[in-house]
PDB file of C-alpha atoms in Angstrom:
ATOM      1  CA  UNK A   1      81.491 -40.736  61.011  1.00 66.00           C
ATOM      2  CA  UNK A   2      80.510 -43.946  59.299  1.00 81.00           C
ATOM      3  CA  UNK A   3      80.997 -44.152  55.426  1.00 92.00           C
ATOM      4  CA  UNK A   4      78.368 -46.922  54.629  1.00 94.00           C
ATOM      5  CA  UNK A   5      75.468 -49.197  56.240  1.00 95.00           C
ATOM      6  CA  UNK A   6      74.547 -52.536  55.209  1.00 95.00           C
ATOM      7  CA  UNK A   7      71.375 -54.451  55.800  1.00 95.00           C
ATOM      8  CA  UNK A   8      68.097 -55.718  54.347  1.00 96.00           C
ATOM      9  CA  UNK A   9      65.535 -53.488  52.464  1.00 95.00           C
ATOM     10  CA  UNK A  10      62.692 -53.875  54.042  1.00 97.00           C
ATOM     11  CA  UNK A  11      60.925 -50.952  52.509  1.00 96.00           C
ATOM     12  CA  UNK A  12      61.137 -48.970  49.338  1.00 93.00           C
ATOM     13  CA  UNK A  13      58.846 -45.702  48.864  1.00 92.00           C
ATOM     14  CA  UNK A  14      59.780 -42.516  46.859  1.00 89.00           C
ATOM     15  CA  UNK A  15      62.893 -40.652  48.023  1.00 91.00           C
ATOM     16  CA  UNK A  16      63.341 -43.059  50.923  1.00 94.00           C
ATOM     17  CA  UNK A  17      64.040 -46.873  51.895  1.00 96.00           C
ATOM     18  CA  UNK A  18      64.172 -48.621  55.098  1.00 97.00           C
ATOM     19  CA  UNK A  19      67.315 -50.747  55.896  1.00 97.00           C
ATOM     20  CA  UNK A  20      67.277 -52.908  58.708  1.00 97.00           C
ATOM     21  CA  UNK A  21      70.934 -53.623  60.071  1.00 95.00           C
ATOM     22  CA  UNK A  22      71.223 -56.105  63.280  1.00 93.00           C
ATOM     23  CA  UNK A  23      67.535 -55.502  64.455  1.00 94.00           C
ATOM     24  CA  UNK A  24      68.105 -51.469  63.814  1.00 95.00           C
ATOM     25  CA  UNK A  25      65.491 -49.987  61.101  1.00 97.00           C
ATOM     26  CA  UNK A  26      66.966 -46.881  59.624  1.00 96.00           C
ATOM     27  CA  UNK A  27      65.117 -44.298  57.841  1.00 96.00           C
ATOM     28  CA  UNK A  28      67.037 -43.186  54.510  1.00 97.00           C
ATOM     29  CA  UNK A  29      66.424 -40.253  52.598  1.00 97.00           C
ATOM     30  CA  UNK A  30      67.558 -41.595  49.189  1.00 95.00           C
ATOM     31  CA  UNK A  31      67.057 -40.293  45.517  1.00 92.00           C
ATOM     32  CA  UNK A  32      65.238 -41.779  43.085  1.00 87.00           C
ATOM     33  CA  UNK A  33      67.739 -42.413  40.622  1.00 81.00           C
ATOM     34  CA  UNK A  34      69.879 -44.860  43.406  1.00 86.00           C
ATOM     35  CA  UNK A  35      66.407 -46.071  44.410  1.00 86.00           C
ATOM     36  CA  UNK A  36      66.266 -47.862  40.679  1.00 78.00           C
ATOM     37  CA  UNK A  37      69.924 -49.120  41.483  1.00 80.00           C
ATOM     38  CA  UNK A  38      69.761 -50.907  44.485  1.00 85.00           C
ATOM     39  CA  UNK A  39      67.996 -54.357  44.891  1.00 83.00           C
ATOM     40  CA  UNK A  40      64.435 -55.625  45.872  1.00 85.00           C
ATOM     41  CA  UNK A  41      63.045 -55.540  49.244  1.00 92.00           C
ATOM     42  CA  UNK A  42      64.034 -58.046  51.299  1.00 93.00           C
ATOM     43  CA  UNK A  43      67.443 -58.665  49.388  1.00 90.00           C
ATOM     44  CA  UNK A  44      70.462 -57.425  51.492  1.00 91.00           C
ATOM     45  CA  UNK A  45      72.536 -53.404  49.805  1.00 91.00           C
ATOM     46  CA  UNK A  46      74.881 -51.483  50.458  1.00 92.00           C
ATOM     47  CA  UNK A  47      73.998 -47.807  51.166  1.00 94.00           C
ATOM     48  CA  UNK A  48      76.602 -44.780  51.042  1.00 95.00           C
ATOM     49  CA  UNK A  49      75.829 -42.548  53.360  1.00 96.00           C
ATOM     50  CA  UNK A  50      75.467 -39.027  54.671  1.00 95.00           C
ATOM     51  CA  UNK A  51      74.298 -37.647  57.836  1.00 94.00           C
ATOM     52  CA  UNK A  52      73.201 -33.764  57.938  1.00 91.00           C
ATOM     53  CA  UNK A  53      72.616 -32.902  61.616  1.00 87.00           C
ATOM     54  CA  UNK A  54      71.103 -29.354  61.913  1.00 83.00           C
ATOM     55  CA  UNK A  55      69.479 -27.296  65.018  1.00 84.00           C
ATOM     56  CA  UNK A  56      66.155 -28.261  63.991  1.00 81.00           C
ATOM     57  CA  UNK A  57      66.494 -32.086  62.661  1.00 83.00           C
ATOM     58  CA  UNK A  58      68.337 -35.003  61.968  1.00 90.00           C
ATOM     59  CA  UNK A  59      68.597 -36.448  58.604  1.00 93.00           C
ATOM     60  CA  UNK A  60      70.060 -39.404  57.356  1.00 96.00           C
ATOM     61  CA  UNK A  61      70.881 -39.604  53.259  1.00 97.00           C
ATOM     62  CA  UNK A  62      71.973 -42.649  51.684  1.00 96.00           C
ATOM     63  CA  UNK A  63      72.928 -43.509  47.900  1.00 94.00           C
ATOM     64  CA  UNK A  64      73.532 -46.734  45.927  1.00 88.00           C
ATOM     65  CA  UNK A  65      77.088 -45.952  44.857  1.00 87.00           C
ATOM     66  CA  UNK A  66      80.116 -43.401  45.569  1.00 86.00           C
ATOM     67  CA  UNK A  67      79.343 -41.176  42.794  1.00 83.00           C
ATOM     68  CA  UNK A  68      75.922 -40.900  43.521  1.00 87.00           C
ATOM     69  CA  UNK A  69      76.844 -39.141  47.086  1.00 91.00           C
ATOM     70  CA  UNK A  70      79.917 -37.810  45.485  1.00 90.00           C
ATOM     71  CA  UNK A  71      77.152 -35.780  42.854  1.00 90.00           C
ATOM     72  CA  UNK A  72      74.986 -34.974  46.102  1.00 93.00           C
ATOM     73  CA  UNK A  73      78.464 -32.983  47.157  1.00 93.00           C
ATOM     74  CA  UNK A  74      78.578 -31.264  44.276  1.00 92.00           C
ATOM     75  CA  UNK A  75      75.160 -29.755  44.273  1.00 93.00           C
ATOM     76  CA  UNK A  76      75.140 -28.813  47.862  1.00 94.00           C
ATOM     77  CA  UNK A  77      78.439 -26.834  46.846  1.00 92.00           C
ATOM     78  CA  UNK A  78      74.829 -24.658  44.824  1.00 93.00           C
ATOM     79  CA  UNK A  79      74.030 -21.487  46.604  1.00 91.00           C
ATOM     80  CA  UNK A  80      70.692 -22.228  47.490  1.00 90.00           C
ATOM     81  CA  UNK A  81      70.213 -25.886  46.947  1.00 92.00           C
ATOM     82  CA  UNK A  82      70.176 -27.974  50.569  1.00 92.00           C
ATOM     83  CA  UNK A  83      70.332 -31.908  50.668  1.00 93.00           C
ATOM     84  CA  UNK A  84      66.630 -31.932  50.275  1.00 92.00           C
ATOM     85  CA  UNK A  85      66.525 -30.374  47.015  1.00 93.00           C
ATOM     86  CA  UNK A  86      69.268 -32.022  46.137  1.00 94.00           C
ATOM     87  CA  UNK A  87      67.883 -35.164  45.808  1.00 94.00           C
ATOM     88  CA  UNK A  88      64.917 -34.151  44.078  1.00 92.00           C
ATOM     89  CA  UNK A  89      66.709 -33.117  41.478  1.00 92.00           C
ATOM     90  CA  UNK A  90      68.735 -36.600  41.123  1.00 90.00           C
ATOM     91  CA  UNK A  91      65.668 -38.231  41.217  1.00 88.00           C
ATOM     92  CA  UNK A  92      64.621 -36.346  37.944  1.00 86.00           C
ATOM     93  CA  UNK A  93      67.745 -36.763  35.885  1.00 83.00           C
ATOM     94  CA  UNK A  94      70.331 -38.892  35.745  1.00 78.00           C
ATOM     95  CA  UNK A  95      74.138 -38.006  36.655  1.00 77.00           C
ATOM     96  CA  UNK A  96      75.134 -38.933  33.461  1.00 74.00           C
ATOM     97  CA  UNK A  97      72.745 -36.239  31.963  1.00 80.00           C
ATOM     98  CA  UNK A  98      72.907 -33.093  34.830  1.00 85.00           C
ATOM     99  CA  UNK A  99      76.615 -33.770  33.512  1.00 82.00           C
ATOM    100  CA  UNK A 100      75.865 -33.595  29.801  1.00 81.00           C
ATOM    101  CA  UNK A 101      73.919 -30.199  30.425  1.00 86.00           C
ATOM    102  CA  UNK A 102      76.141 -28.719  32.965  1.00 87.00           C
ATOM    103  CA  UNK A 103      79.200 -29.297  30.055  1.00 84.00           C
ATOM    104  CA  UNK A 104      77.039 -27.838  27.323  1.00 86.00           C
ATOM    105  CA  UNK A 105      76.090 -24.750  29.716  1.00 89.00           C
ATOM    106  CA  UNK A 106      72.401 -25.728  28.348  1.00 90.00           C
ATOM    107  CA  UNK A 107      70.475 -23.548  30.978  1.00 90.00           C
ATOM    108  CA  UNK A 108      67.402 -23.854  28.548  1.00 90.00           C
ATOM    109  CA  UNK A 109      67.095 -27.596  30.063  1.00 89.00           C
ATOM    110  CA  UNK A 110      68.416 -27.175  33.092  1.00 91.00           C
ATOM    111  CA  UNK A 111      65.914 -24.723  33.804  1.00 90.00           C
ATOM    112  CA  UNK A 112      62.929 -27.450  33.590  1.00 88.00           C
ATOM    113  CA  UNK A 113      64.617 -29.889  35.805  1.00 88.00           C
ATOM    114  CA  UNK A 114      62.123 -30.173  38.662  1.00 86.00           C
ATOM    115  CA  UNK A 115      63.474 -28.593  41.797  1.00 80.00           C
ATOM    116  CA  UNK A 116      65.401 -26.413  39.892  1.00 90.00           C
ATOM    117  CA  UNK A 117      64.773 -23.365  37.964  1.00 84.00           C
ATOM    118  CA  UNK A 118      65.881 -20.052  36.324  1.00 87.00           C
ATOM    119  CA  UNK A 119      67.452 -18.812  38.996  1.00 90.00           C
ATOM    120  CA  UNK A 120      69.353 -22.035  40.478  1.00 91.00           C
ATOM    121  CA  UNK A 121      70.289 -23.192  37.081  1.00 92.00           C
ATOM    122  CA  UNK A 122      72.217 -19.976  36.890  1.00 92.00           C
ATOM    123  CA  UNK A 123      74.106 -20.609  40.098  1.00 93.00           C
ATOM    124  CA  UNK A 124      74.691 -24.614  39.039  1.00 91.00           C
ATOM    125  CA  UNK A 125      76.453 -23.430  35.996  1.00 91.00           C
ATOM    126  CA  UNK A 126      78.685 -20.977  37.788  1.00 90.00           C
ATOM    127  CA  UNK A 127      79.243 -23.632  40.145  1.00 90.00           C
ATOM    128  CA  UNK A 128      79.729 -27.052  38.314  1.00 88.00           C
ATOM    129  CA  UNK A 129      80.198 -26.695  34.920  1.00 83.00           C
ATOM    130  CA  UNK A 130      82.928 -28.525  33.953  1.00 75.00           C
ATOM    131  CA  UNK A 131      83.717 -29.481  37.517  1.00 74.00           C
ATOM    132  CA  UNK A 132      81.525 -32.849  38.027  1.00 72.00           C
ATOM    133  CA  UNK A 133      84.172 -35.327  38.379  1.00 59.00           C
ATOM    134  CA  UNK A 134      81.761 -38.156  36.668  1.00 53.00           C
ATOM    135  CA  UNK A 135      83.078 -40.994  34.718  1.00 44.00           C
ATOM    136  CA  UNK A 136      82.362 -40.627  30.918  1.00 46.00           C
ATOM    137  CA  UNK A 137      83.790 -42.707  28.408  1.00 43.00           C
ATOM    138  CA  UNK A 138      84.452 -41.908  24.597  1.00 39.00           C
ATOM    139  CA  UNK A 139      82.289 -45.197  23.724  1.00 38.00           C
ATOM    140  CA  UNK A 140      79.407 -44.375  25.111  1.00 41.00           C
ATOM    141  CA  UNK A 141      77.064 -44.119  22.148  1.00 43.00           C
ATOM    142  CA  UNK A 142      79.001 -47.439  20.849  1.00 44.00           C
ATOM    143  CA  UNK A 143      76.761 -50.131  18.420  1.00 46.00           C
ATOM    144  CA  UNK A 144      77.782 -52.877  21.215  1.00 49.00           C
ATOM    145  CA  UNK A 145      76.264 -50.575  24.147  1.00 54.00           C
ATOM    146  CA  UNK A 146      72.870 -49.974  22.002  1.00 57.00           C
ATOM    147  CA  UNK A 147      72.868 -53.380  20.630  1.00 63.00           C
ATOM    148  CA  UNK A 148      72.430 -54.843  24.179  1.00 74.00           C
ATOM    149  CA  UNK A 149      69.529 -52.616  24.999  1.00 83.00           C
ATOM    150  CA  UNK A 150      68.049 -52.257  21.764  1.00 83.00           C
ATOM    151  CA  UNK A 151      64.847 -53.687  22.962  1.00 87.00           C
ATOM    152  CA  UNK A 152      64.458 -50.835  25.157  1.00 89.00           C
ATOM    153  CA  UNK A 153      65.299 -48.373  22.021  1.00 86.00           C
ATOM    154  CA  UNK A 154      62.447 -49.853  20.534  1.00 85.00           C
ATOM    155  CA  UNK A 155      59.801 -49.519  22.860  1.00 89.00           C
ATOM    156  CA  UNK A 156      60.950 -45.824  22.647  1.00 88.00           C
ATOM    157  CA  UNK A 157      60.267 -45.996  18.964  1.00 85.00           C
ATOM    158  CA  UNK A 158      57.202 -47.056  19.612  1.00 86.00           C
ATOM    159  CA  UNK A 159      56.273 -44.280  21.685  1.00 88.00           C
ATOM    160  CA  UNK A 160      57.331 -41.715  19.042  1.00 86.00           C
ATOM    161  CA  UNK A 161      60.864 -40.633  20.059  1.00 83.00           C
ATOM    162  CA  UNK A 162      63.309 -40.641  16.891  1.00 77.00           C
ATOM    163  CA  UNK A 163      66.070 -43.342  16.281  1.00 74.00           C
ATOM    164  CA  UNK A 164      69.144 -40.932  17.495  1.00 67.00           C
ATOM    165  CA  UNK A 165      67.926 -39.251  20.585  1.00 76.00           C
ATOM    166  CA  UNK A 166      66.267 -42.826  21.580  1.00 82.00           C
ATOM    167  CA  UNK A 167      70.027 -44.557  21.229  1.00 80.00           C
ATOM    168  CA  UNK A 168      71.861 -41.937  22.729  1.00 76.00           C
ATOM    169  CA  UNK A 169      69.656 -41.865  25.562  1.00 83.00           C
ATOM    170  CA  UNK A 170      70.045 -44.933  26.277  1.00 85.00           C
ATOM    171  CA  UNK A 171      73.875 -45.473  25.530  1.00 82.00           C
ATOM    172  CA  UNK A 172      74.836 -42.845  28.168  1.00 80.00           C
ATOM    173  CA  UNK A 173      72.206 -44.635  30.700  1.00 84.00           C
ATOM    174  CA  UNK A 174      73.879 -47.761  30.328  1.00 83.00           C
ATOM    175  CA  UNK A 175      77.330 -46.459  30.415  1.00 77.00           C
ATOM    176  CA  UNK A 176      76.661 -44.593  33.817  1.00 78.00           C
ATOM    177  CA  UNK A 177      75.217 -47.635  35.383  1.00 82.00           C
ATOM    178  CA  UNK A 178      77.739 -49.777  33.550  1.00 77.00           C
ATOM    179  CA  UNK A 179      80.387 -50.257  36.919  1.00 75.00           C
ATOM    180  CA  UNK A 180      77.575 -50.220  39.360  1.00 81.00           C
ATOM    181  CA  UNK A 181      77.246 -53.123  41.167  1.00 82.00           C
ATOM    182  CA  UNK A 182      73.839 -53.073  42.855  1.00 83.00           C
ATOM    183  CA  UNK A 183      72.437 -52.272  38.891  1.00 86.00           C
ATOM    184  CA  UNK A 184      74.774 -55.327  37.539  1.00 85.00           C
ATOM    185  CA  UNK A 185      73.355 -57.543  39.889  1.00 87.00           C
ATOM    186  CA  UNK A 186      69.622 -57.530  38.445  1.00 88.00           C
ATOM    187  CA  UNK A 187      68.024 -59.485  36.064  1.00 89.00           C
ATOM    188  CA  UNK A 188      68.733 -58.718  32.553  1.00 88.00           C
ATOM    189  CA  UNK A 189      64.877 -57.412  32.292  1.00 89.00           C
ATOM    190  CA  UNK A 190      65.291 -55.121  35.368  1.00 90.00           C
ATOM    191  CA  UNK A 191      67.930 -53.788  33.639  1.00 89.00           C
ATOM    192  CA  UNK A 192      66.100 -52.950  31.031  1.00 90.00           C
ATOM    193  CA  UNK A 193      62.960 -51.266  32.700  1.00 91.00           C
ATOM    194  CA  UNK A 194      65.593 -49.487  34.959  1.00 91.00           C
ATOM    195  CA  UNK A 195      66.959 -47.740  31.863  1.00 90.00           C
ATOM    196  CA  UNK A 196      63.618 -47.651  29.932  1.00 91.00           C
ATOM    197  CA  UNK A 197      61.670 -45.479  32.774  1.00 90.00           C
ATOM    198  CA  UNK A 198      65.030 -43.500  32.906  1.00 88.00           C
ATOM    199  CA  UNK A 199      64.993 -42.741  29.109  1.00 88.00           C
ATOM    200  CA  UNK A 200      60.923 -41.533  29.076  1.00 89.00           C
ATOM    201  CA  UNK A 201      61.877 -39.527  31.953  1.00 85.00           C
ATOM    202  CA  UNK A 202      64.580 -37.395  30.455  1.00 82.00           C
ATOM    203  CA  UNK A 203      63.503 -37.359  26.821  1.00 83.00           C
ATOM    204  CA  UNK A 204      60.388 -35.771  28.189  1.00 70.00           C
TER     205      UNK A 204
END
């Protein structure tokens, strides 16, 4: 089974890219939130990968780093949640906060993650809580972390979310996309609208 593909983007639409590698277009299922990580289209990335072969189709799942597909894993472990829904639910909240909520056992939220609901956010907590192997650091609501996004914490201001929430929000963004190459890579203002739409999505 192969582990990873690597080729050009030549197309990016919700949940799914296309990735040309040596004249072969594949057709990746990919979540939103590894959709933000990986480059442009027509600039060369590195998908992780998953194939889910069934009776009835063939599917092929990709994700812009190991923990991304290593969180994918972890949900699928859900009674009741397939690969589909899977990534329908990363593409509505970041890793860094399914984590936050899964730790907290804060159900309340969990339960108005799209794709979710009462009765799977029961079975997620039974499941995961406490067992998401994902990277957190103490430091992740540090001054320096803010201070390099604070431009996006002030658009958020401007929109009416308080000074706390808006900071934290975006400290544990940046920290989970901190060691991610594909999210390094951009421009320091792609950077910043990566994390921004991120934020407005889950302080919603």
């Amino acid at each position: 089974m192969f582990n990873s593909i690597t080729g050009t983007i030549t197309a990016k639409l919700p949940h799914q890219i296309f990735l040309d590698n040596n004249g072969v277009e594949w057709d990746v299922c990919v979540p939103d939130s590894s959709i933000d990580m990986l480059p442009p289209v027509g600039n060369s990335a590195k998908i992780f990968t998953f194939l889910q072969h069934t009776d009835a189709a063939m599917q092929l799942f990709g994700f812009a780093n190991d923990n991304e597909r290593t969180l994918f894993f972890d949900l699928l472990k859900v009674e009741g949640i397939g690969a589909k829904s899977a990534v329908k639910i990363m593409s509505s909240v970041s890793s860094a906060r399914l984590t936050e909520l899964l730790d907290k056992g804060d159900l309340e939220n969990l339960e108005k993650i799209p794709g979710v609901g009462k009765k799977s956010a029961g079975k997620m907590l039974l499941a995961l809580k406490g067992k998401i192997q994902f990277h957190k650091n103490e430091t992740v609501q540090s001054l320096t972390t803010v201070s390099a996004y604070s431009d996006v914490v002030l658009s958020l201001l401007s929109m009416g979310y308080d000074k706390q929430s808006a900071e934290q929000k975006v400290a544990l963004l940046a920290e989970s996309l901190k060691n991610d190459e594909n999210f390094s890579s951009k421009s320091e203002k792609e950077r910043e609208e990566i994390i921004f739409r991120r934020a407005i999505m889950e302080l919603a």
